[in-house]
GROMACS .gro file of N, CA and C in nm:
model
  486
    1MET      N    1   5.519  -0.302   2.949
    1MET     CA    2   5.436  -0.416   2.916
    1MET      C    3   5.522  -0.542   2.913
    2ASP      N    4   5.459  -0.653   2.942
    2ASP     CA    5   5.524  -0.783   2.943
    2ASP      C    6   5.441  -0.881   2.861
    3VAL      N    7   5.505  -0.992   2.823
    3VAL     CA    8   5.437  -1.098   2.748
    3VAL      C    9   5.455  -1.229   2.823
    4ARG      N   10   5.348  -1.308   2.827
    4ARG     CA   11   5.358  -1.445   2.878
    4ARG      C   12   5.262  -1.533   2.799
    5LYS      N   13   5.290  -1.663   2.800
    5LYS     CA   14   5.198  -1.758   2.738
    5LYS      C   15   5.071  -1.763   2.821
    6SER      N   16   4.961  -1.781   2.753
    6SER     CA   17   4.833  -1.791   2.823
    6SER      C   18   4.811  -1.935   2.870
    7ASN      N   19   4.713  -1.951   2.956
    7ASN     CA   20   4.674  -2.083   3.002
    7ASN      C   21   4.521  -2.088   3.003
    8PRO      N   22   4.461  -2.206   3.014
    8PRO     CA   23   4.315  -2.217   3.006
    8PRO      C   24   4.240  -2.128   3.105
    9GLU      N   25   4.300  -2.099   3.219
    9GLU     CA   26   4.233  -2.015   3.319
    9GLU      C   27   4.218  -1.870   3.271
   10ASP      N   28   4.291  -1.833   3.167
   10ASP     CA   29   4.285  -1.696   3.114
   10ASP      C   30   4.173  -1.678   3.011
   11ILE      N   31   4.102  -1.784   2.976
   11ILE     CA   32   4.012  -1.781   2.860
   11ILE      C   33   3.905  -1.671   2.868
   12ASN      N   34   3.847  -1.650   2.985
   12ASN     CA   35   3.741  -1.548   2.993
   12ASN      C   36   3.796  -1.408   2.968
   13GLN      N   37   3.914  -1.380   3.020
   13GLN     CA   38   3.975  -1.249   2.997
   13GLN      C   39   4.015  -1.234   2.850
   14ILE      N   40   4.062  -1.342   2.789
   14ILE     CA   41   4.097  -1.337   2.646
   14ILE      C   42   3.971  -1.310   2.563
   15MET      N   43   3.863  -1.378   2.595
   15MET     CA   44   3.738  -1.357   2.520
   15MET      C   45   3.685  -1.215   2.540
   16ASN      N   46   3.707  -1.157   2.658
   16ASN     CA   47   3.669  -1.017   2.680
   16ASN      C   48   3.750  -0.926   2.589
   17CYS      N   49   3.880  -0.955   2.573
   17CYS     CA   50   3.965  -0.877   2.482
   17CYS      C   51   3.912  -0.890   2.339
   18ILE      N   52   3.874  -1.010   2.301
   18ILE     CA   53   3.822  -1.033   2.165
   18ILE      C   54   3.693  -0.955   2.143
   19ASP      N   55   3.604  -0.958   2.241
   19ASP     CA   56   3.478  -0.883   2.228
   19ASP      C   57   3.504  -0.734   2.217
   20THR      N   58   3.598  -0.683   2.296
   20THR     CA   59   3.632  -0.540   2.290
   20THR      C   60   3.694  -0.507   2.155
   21ALA      N   61   3.785  -0.591   2.108
   21ALA     CA   62   3.850  -0.567   1.979
   21ALA      C   63   3.748  -0.569   1.866
   22ARG      N   64   3.654  -0.661   1.872
   22ARG     CA   65   3.549  -0.669   1.771
   22ARG      C   66   3.469  -0.538   1.768
   23GLN      N   67   3.436  -0.487   1.887
   23GLN     CA   68   3.360  -0.362   1.894
   23GLN      C   69   3.444  -0.243   1.843
   24LEU      N   70   3.573  -0.242   1.874
   24LEU     CA   71   3.660  -0.136   1.822
   24LEU      C   72   3.664  -0.139   1.670
   25MET      N   73   3.665  -0.259   1.612
   25MET     CA   74   3.660  -0.270   1.466
   25MET      C   75   3.531  -0.210   1.413
   26ARG      N   76   3.419  -0.245   1.476
   26ARG     CA   77   3.290  -0.193   1.430
   26ARG      C   78   3.288  -0.040   1.439
   27ASP      N   79   3.341   0.012   1.550
   27ASP     CA   80   3.342   0.157   1.572
   27ASP      C   81   3.427   0.231   1.471
   28SER      N   82   3.528   0.162   1.414
   28SER     CA   83   3.616   0.226   1.316
   28SER      C   84   3.572   0.197   1.172
   29GLY      N   85   3.454   0.138   1.155
   29GLY     CA   86   3.400   0.116   1.022
   29GLY      C   87   3.426  -0.021   0.963
   30ASN      N   88   3.486  -0.111   1.040
   30ASN     CA   89   3.517  -0.246   0.993
   30ASN      C   90   3.408  -0.340   1.046
   31SER      N   91   3.306  -0.362   0.962
   31SER     CA   92   3.194  -0.444   1.006
   31SER      C   93   3.197  -0.587   0.951
   32THR      N   94   3.302  -0.620   0.877
   32THR     CA   95   3.304  -0.751   0.811
   32THR      C   96   3.409  -0.847   0.867
   33GLN      N   97   3.496  -0.800   0.954
   33GLN     CA   98   3.600  -0.887   1.011
   33GLN      C   99   3.552  -0.937   1.146
   34TRP      N  100   3.589  -1.060   1.179
   34TRP     CA  101   3.555  -1.123   1.306
   34TRP      C  102   3.403  -1.127   1.325
   35THR      N  103   3.336  -1.194   1.232
   35THR     CA  104   3.191  -1.210   1.239
   35THR      C  105   3.156  -1.356   1.267
   36ASN      N  106   3.030  -1.382   1.289
   36ASN     CA  107   2.978  -1.519   1.309
   36ASN      C  108   3.051  -1.595   1.420
   37GLY      N  109   3.084  -1.523   1.528
   37GLY     CA  110   3.145  -1.588   1.644
   37GLY      C  111   3.293  -1.615   1.634
   38TYR      N  112   3.357  -1.566   1.527
   38TYR     CA  113   3.502  -1.583   1.512
   38TYR      C  114   3.573  -1.469   1.581
   39PRO      N  115   3.682  -1.495   1.648
   39PRO     CA  116   3.736  -1.626   1.687
   39PRO      C  117   3.661  -1.683   1.808
   40SER      N  118   3.634  -1.810   1.802
   40SER     CA  119   3.554  -1.877   1.905
   40SER      C  120   3.640  -1.913   2.026
   41LYS      N  121   3.571  -1.938   2.136
   41LYS     CA  122   3.639  -1.984   2.258
   41LYS      C  123   3.713  -2.115   2.230
   42ALA      N  124   3.651  -2.205   2.154
   42ALA     CA  125   3.715  -2.333   2.122
   42ALA      C  126   3.844  -2.313   2.044
   43LEU      N  127   3.843  -2.220   1.948
   43LEU     CA  128   3.964  -2.192   1.870
   43LEU      C  129   4.074  -2.136   1.958
   44ILE      N  130   4.041  -2.045   2.048
   44ILE     CA  131   4.142  -1.987   2.137
   44ILE      C  132   4.195  -2.094   2.232
   45LEU      N  133   4.108  -2.181   2.282
   45LEU     CA  134   4.155  -2.289   2.369
   45LEU      C  135   4.250  -2.383   2.293
   46GLN      N  136   4.226  -2.406   2.164
   46GLN     CA  137   4.320  -2.485   2.083
   46GLN      C  138   4.455  -2.415   2.075
   47SER      N  139   4.454  -2.285   2.056
   47SER     CA  140   4.580  -2.208   2.049
   47SER      C  141   4.655  -2.216   2.181
   48ILE      N  142   4.581  -2.207   2.291
   48ILE     CA  143   4.644  -2.218   2.423
   48ILE      C  144   4.707  -2.356   2.438
   49GLU      N  145   4.632  -2.460   2.400
   49GLU     CA  146   4.682  -2.597   2.411
   49GLU      C  147   4.808  -2.618   2.327
   50LYS      N  148   4.814  -2.555   2.209
   50LYS     CA  149   4.931  -2.567   2.122
   50LYS      C  150   5.048  -2.480   2.169
   51GLY      N  151   5.023  -2.393   2.266
   51GLY     CA  152   5.129  -2.308   2.320
   51GLY      C  153   5.162  -2.189   2.232
   52VAL      N  154   5.066  -2.144   2.150
   52VAL     CA  155   5.093  -2.032   2.059
   52VAL      C  156   5.011  -1.908   2.093
   53ASN      N  157   4.934  -1.911   2.202
   53ASN     CA  158   4.858  -1.794   2.243
   53ASN      C  159   4.933  -1.723   2.354
   54PHE      N  160   4.947  -1.593   2.339
   54PHE     CA  161   5.023  -1.512   2.432
   54PHE      C  162   4.937  -1.397   2.484
   55LEU      N  163   4.976  -1.348   2.601
   55LEU     CA  164   4.909  -1.234   2.662
   55LEU      C  165   5.006  -1.119   2.675
   56ILE      N  166   4.954  -0.998   2.660
   56ILE     CA  167   5.030  -0.878   2.691
   56ILE      C  168   4.974  -0.826   2.823
   57LEU      N  169   5.063  -0.803   2.917
   57LEU     CA  170   5.022  -0.757   3.050
   57LEU      C  171   5.080  -0.619   3.078
   58GLU      N  172   5.001  -0.539   3.144
   58GLU     CA  173   5.049  -0.411   3.194
   58GLU      C  174   5.009  -0.404   3.340
   59ASN      N  175   5.108  -0.388   3.427
   59ASN     CA  176   5.084  -0.390   3.571
   59ASN      C  177   5.008  -0.517   3.612
   60ASP      N  178   5.052  -0.630   3.559
   60ASP     CA  179   4.994  -0.763   3.587
   60ASP      C  180   4.849  -0.779   3.542
   61GLU      N  181   4.797  -0.686   3.463
   61GLU     CA  182   4.662  -0.698   3.410
   61GLU      C  183   4.670  -0.735   3.261
   62ILE      N  184   4.586  -0.830   3.219
   62ILE     CA  185   4.582  -0.869   3.078
   62ILE      C  186   4.521  -0.755   2.997
   63VAL      N  187   4.599  -0.703   2.901
   63VAL     CA  188   4.549  -0.593   2.817
   63VAL      C  189   4.537  -0.634   2.671
   64ALA      N  190   4.587  -0.753   2.637
   64ALA     CA  191   4.573  -0.802   2.499
   64ALA      C  192   4.611  -0.949   2.493
   65ALA      N  193   4.566  -1.012   2.384
   65ALA     CA  194   4.601  -1.151   2.356
   65ALA      C  195   4.627  -1.164   2.206
   66PHE      N  196   4.712  -1.258   2.170
   66PHE     CA  197   4.745  -1.283   2.029
   66PHE      C  198   4.804  -1.421   2.014
   67ASP      N  199   4.800  -1.471   1.890
   67ASP     CA  200   4.869  -1.596   1.856
   67ASP      C  201   4.997  -1.560   1.783
   68PHE      N  202   5.104  -1.631   1.816
   68PHE     CA  203   5.231  -1.615   1.747
   68PHE      C  204   5.284  -1.754   1.715
   69ILE      N  205   5.292  -1.784   1.586
   69ILE     CA  206   5.327  -1.917   1.538
   69ILE      C  207   5.448  -1.906   1.446
   70ILE      N  208   5.549  -1.986   1.472
   70ILE     CA  209   5.665  -1.990   1.383
   70ILE      C  210   5.651  -2.113   1.295
   71GLY      N  211   5.644  -2.089   1.166
   71GLY     CA  212   5.627  -2.199   1.071
   71GLY      C  213   5.528  -2.162   0.963
   72ASP      N  214   5.515  -2.250   0.867
   72ASP     CA  215   5.430  -2.223   0.751
   72ASP      C  216   5.283  -2.208   0.789
   73ASP      N  217   5.220  -2.111   0.727
   73ASP     CA  218   5.076  -2.090   0.741
   73ASP      C  219   5.015  -2.123   0.605
   74PRO      N  220   4.924  -2.220   0.598
   74PRO     CA  221   4.870  -2.261   0.468
   74PRO      C  222   4.801  -2.147   0.391
   75THR      N  223   4.744  -2.051   0.463
   75THR     CA  224   4.678  -1.940   0.392
   75THR      C  225   4.777  -1.848   0.324
   76TYR      N  226   4.905  -1.862   0.354
   76TYR     CA  227   5.008  -1.776   0.294
   76TYR      C  228   5.080  -1.842   0.176
   77LYS      N  229   5.038  -1.963   0.140
   77LYS     CA  230   5.102  -2.032   0.027
   77LYS      C  231   5.082  -1.958  -0.104
   78VAL      N  232   4.963  -1.905  -0.125
   78VAL     CA  233   4.932  -1.833  -0.249
   78VAL      C  234   4.911  -1.686  -0.216
   79ILE      N  235   4.982  -1.600  -0.287
   79ILE     CA  236   4.967  -1.456  -0.271
   79ILE      C  237   4.942  -1.397  -0.409
   80GLU      N  238   4.845  -1.308  -0.417
   80GLU     CA  239   4.810  -1.244  -0.544
   80GLU      C  240   4.849  -1.097  -0.542
   81ASN      N  241   4.866  -1.041  -0.661
   81ASN     CA  242   4.896  -0.898  -0.676
   81ASN      C  243   5.021  -0.858  -0.599
   82GLY      N  244   5.119  -0.948  -0.596
   82GLY     CA  245   5.243  -0.918  -0.527
   82GLY      C  246   5.320  -1.045  -0.496
   83THR      N  247   5.417  -1.031  -0.409
   83THR     CA  248   5.501  -1.144  -0.371
   83THR      C  249   5.556  -1.122  -0.230
   84TRP      N  250   5.587  -1.232  -0.163
   84TRP     CA  251   5.651  -1.221  -0.032
   84TRP      C  252   5.793  -1.167  -0.048
   85LEU      N  253   5.847  -1.108   0.057
   85LEU     CA  254   5.982  -1.052   0.053
   85LEU      C  255   6.088  -1.160   0.046
   86ASN      N  256   6.058  -1.279   0.100
   86ASN     CA  257   6.149  -1.393   0.091
   86ASN      C  258   6.070  -1.522   0.113
   87ASP      N  259   6.136  -1.634   0.093
   87ASP     CA  260   6.073  -1.765   0.111
   87ASP      C  261   6.130  -1.839   0.231
   88GLU      N  262   6.191  -1.766   0.322
   88GLU     CA  263   6.253  -1.827   0.439
   88GLU      C  264   6.148  -1.853   0.548
   89LYS      N  265   6.188  -1.933   0.647
   89LYS     CA  266   6.101  -1.963   0.761
   89LYS      C  267   6.055  -1.831   0.823
   90TYR      N  268   5.928  -1.826   0.867
   90TYR     CA  269   5.872  -1.702   0.918
   90TYR      C  270   5.781  -1.726   1.038
   91GLY      N  271   5.756  -1.619   1.111
   91GLY     CA  272   5.659  -1.619   1.218
   91GLY      C  273   5.533  -1.550   1.170
   92VAL      N  274   5.420  -1.588   1.229
   92VAL     CA  275   5.291  -1.532   1.191
   92VAL      C  276   5.220  -1.482   1.318
   93ILE      N  277   5.161  -1.365   1.306
   93ILE     CA  278   5.081  -1.309   1.415
   93ILE      C  279   4.935  -1.317   1.372
   94HIS      N  280   4.853  -1.375   1.458
   94HIS     CA  281   4.709  -1.385   1.430
   94HIS      C  282   4.629  -1.339   1.551
   95ARG      N  283   4.511  -1.290   1.526
   95ARG     CA  284   4.408  -1.264   1.626
   95ARG      C  285   4.452  -1.174   1.741
   96LEU      N  286   4.521  -1.065   1.710
   96LEU     CA  287   4.555  -0.968   1.814
   96LEU      C  288   4.427  -0.901   1.861
   97ALA      N  289   4.403  -0.907   1.990
   97ALA     CA  290   4.283  -0.848   2.049
   97ALA      C  291   4.320  -0.773   2.175
   98SER      N  292   4.281  -0.647   2.181
   98SER     CA  293   4.313  -0.561   2.294
   98SER      C  294   4.191  -0.539   2.381
   99SER      N  295   4.215  -0.522   2.509
   99SER     CA  296   4.108  -0.489   2.603
   99SER      C  297   4.068  -0.343   2.593
  100GLY      N  298   4.151  -0.263   2.526
  100GLY     CA  299   4.125  -0.120   2.517
  100GLY      C  300   4.174  -0.043   2.639
  101LYS      N  301   4.238  -0.113   2.733
  101LYS     CA  302   4.282  -0.049   2.858
  101LYS      C  303   4.425   0.003   2.852
  102ALA      N  304   4.496  -0.024   2.743
  102ALA     CA  305   4.635   0.023   2.731
  102ALA      C  306   4.657   0.072   2.588
  103ARG      N  307   4.738   0.175   2.576
  103ARG     CA  308   4.771   0.228   2.444
  103ARG      C  309   4.900   0.164   2.394
  104GLY      N  310   4.912   0.152   2.261
  104GLY     CA  311   5.035   0.102   2.203
  104GLY      C  312   5.048  -0.049   2.204
  105VAL      N  313   4.939  -0.119   2.226
  105VAL     CA  314   4.943  -0.265   2.237
  105VAL      C  315   4.986  -0.329   2.105
  106ALA      N  316   4.929  -0.284   1.993
  106ALA     CA  317   4.965  -0.344   1.863
  106ALA      C  318   5.112  -0.323   1.833
  107GLN      N  319   5.162  -0.203   1.853
  107GLN     CA  320   5.304  -0.177   1.829
  107GLN      C  321   5.390  -0.264   1.918
  108PHE      N  322   5.355  -0.273   2.046
  108PHE     CA  323   5.431  -0.357   2.137
  108PHE      C  324   5.432  -0.502   2.091
  109CYS      N  325   5.315  -0.553   2.052
  109CYS     CA  326   5.303  -0.692   2.006
  109CYS      C  327   5.392  -0.717   1.885
  110PHE      N  328   5.381  -0.630   1.784
  110PHE     CA  329   5.455  -0.651   1.659
  110PHE      C  330   5.606  -0.642   1.683
  111GLU      N  331   5.648  -0.549   1.768
  111GLU     CA  332   5.791  -0.537   1.798
  111GLU      C  333   5.841  -0.656   1.879
  112TRP      N  334   5.760  -0.704   1.974
  112TRP     CA  335   5.799  -0.821   2.053
  112TRP      C  336   5.814  -0.943   1.963
  113CYS      N  337   5.716  -0.965   1.876
  113CYS     CA  338   5.723  -1.081   1.786
  113CYS      C  339   5.846  -1.073   1.697
  114PHE      N  340   5.875  -0.955   1.644
  114PHE     CA  341   5.991  -0.939   1.557
  114PHE      C  342   6.121  -0.963   1.633
  115SER      N  343   6.122  -0.930   1.762
  115SER     CA  344   6.242  -0.956   1.844
  115SER      C  345   6.260  -1.106   1.870
  116GLN      N  346   6.152  -1.183   1.861
  116GLN     CA  347   6.158  -1.328   1.881
  116GLN      C  348   6.199  -1.401   1.754
  117PHE      N  349   6.157  -1.345   1.639
  117PHE     CA  350   6.187  -1.408   1.510
  117PHE      C  351   6.184  -1.299   1.404
  118PRO      N  352   6.299  -1.268   1.342
  118PRO     CA  353   6.309  -1.150   1.255
  118PRO      C  354   6.260  -1.169   1.110
  119ASN      N  355   6.155  -1.245   1.094
  119ASN     CA  356   6.090  -1.260   0.963
  119ASN      C  357   5.942  -1.287   0.995
  120ILE      N  358   5.860  -1.184   0.982
  120ILE     CA  359   5.721  -1.191   1.027
  120ILE      C  360   5.626  -1.165   0.911
  121ARG      N  361   5.522  -1.246   0.904
  121ARG     CA  362   5.412  -1.224   0.811
  121ARG      C  363   5.284  -1.205   0.893
  122ILE      N  364   5.198  -1.119   0.841
  122ILE     CA  365   5.072  -1.091   0.908
  122ILE      C  366   4.973  -1.045   0.802
  123ASP      N  367   4.845  -1.067   0.828
  123ASP     CA  368   4.744  -1.020   0.734
  123ASP      C  369   4.635  -0.947   0.809
  124THR      N  370   4.564  -0.862   0.737
  124THR     CA  371   4.453  -0.790   0.797
  124THR      C  372   4.349  -0.757   0.690
  125HIS      N  373   4.230  -0.735   0.734
  125HIS     CA  374   4.120  -0.701   0.645
  125HIS      C  375   4.142  -0.563   0.585
  126GLU      N  376   4.098  -0.543   0.461
  126GLU     CA  377   4.116  -0.413   0.396
  126GLU      C  378   4.047  -0.301   0.471
  127SER      N  379   3.945  -0.332   0.552
  127SER     CA  380   3.875  -0.230   0.630
  127SER      C  381   3.943  -0.198   0.762
  128ASN      N  382   4.043  -0.277   0.799
  128ASN     CA  383   4.110  -0.255   0.927
  128ASN      C  384   4.222  -0.153   0.909
  129ILE      N  385   4.183  -0.029   0.888
  129ILE     CA  386   4.278   0.080   0.862
  129ILE      C  387   4.371   0.105   0.981
  130PRO      N  388   4.321   0.105   1.106
  130PRO     CA  389   4.414   0.127   1.217
  130PRO      C  390   4.529   0.025   1.219
  131MET      N  391   4.497  -0.102   1.192
  131MET     CA  392   4.601  -0.206   1.191
  131MET      C  393   4.701  -0.180   1.077
  132GLN      N  394   4.650  -0.146   0.960
  132GLN     CA  395   4.739  -0.119   0.846
  132GLN      C  396   4.835  -0.004   0.877
  133LYS      N  397   4.784   0.099   0.943
  133LYS     CA  398   4.868   0.215   0.976
  133LYS      C  399   4.980   0.177   1.072
  134VAL      N  400   4.948   0.097   1.173
  134VAL     CA  401   5.052   0.052   1.267
  134VAL      C  402   5.157  -0.031   1.194
  135LEU      N  403   5.113  -0.124   1.111
  135LEU     CA  404   5.207  -0.210   1.039
  135LEU      C  405   5.301  -0.127   0.951
  136GLU      N  406   5.245  -0.035   0.876
  136GLU     CA  407   5.328   0.047   0.787
  136GLU      C  408   5.423   0.134   0.867
  137LYS      N  409   5.377   0.189   0.979
  137LYS     CA  410   5.462   0.272   1.065
  137LYS      C  411   5.583   0.193   1.115
  138LEU      N  412   5.563   0.064   1.140
  138LEU     CA  413   5.670  -0.020   1.195
  138LEU      C  414   5.757  -0.087   1.088
  139GLY      N  415   5.734  -0.052   0.963
  139GLY     CA  416   5.819  -0.105   0.857
  139GLY      C  417   5.772  -0.234   0.793
  140TYR      N  418   5.651  -0.275   0.822
  140TYR     CA  419   5.595  -0.392   0.753
  140TYR      C  420   5.556  -0.347   0.614
  141GLN      N  421   5.589  -0.429   0.515
  141GLN     CA  422   5.560  -0.394   0.376
  141GLN      C  423   5.439  -0.472   0.326
  142LYS      N  424   5.351  -0.400   0.258
  142LYS     CA  425   5.234  -0.465   0.197
  142LYS      C  426   5.285  -0.548   0.080
  143CYS      N  427   5.257  -0.678   0.082
  143CYS     CA  428   5.312  -0.770  -0.019
  143CYS      C  429   5.210  -0.816  -0.121
  144GLY      N  430   5.082  -0.812  -0.090
  144GLY     CA  431   4.980  -0.859  -0.182
  144GLY      C  432   4.856  -0.901  -0.108
  145ILE      N  433   4.779  -0.988  -0.169
  145ILE     CA  434   4.652  -1.033  -0.113
  145ILE      C  435   4.656  -1.185  -0.094
  146ILE      N  436   4.611  -1.229   0.024
  146ILE     CA  437   4.595  -1.372   0.051
  146ILE      C  438   4.448  -1.397   0.081
  147TYR      N  439   4.410  -1.523   0.084
  147TYR     CA  440   4.272  -1.558   0.114
  147TYR      C  441   4.271  -1.652   0.234
  148ILE      N  442   4.189  -1.618   0.333
  148ILE     CA  443   4.181  -1.701   0.452
  148ILE      C  444   4.085  -1.818   0.427
  149ALA      N  445   4.072  -1.905   0.526
  149ALA     CA  446   3.997  -2.030   0.509
  149ALA      C  447   3.854  -2.010   0.459
  150ASP      N  448   3.790  -1.900   0.497
  150ASP     CA  449   3.652  -1.879   0.452
  150ASP      C  450   3.643  -1.816   0.314
  151GLY      N  451   3.759  -1.796   0.250
  151GLY     CA  452   3.763  -1.745   0.113
  151GLY      C  453   3.770  -1.594   0.100
  152THR      N  454   3.770  -1.522   0.212
  152THR     CA  455   3.775  -1.376   0.203
  152THR      C  456   3.919  -1.327   0.192
  153ALA      N  457   3.934  -1.215   0.124
  153ALA     CA  458   4.067  -1.158   0.098
  153ALA      C  459   4.119  -1.083   0.220
  154ARG      N  460   4.252  -1.084   0.233
  154ARG     CA  461   4.321  -1.007   0.336
  154ARG      C  462   4.446  -0.946   0.275
  155TRP      N  463   4.480  -0.824   0.320
  155TRP     CA  464   4.607  -0.766   0.282
  155TRP      C  465   4.717  -0.838   0.359
  156ALA      N  466   4.821  -0.877   0.291
  156ALA     CA  467   4.932  -0.949   0.352
  156ALA      C  468   5.053  -0.857   0.365
  157PHE      N  469   5.115  -0.859   0.481
  157PHE     CA  470   5.231  -0.777   0.510
  157PHE      C  471   5.345  -0.866   0.556
  158GLN      N  472   5.467  -0.815   0.541
  158GLN     CA  473   5.584  -0.888   0.590
  158GLN      C  474   5.691  -0.789   0.631
  159LYS      N  475   5.766  -0.828   0.734
  159LYS     CA  476   5.882  -0.751   0.777
  159LYS      C  477   5.996  -0.849   0.795
  160ILE      N  478   6.111  -0.814   0.740
  160ILE     CA  479   6.230  -0.899   0.754
  160ILE      C  480   6.344  -0.814   0.809
  161SER      N  481   6.440  -0.881   0.871
  161SER     CA  482   6.557  -0.809   0.920
  161SER      C  483   6.642  -0.771   0.801
  162LYS      N  484   6.700  -0.656   0.810
  162LYS     CA  485   6.781  -0.604   0.699
  162LYS      C  486   6.921  -0.657   0.706
   0.00000   0.00000   0.00000
């Protein structure tokens, strides 16, 4: 698998990944994450414009998309029922969406991001058990609970270089 930055011409394939990922969540019992049109095409186009949206390719085919941002995330300022592993500069992974056409996409994404910046924070819905299992398998530690912009809780994870 390879990673490249996305461009506006990729938007339809990215939205297809998002639709597939949303359905995979529903199929695994997660009916409350990514509702009401989130993430929208407009939001993804903003990420592309900012240069923080990336694609995972296998044999030159887009198999996943995600945002990777280095810097403070306002939703991570307050954490409850725990604490972050450190207060140093960090990278954040958001909106990982797979087309379902390749296995191991989440693991590949998380390892690639960690190779780019060895202090990563990520959050996921409490119902997103598959995501939690991958994070824990890769050494991400559950740090507590954060709240996203719409006020809903997310489990917060972090991995730092030893």
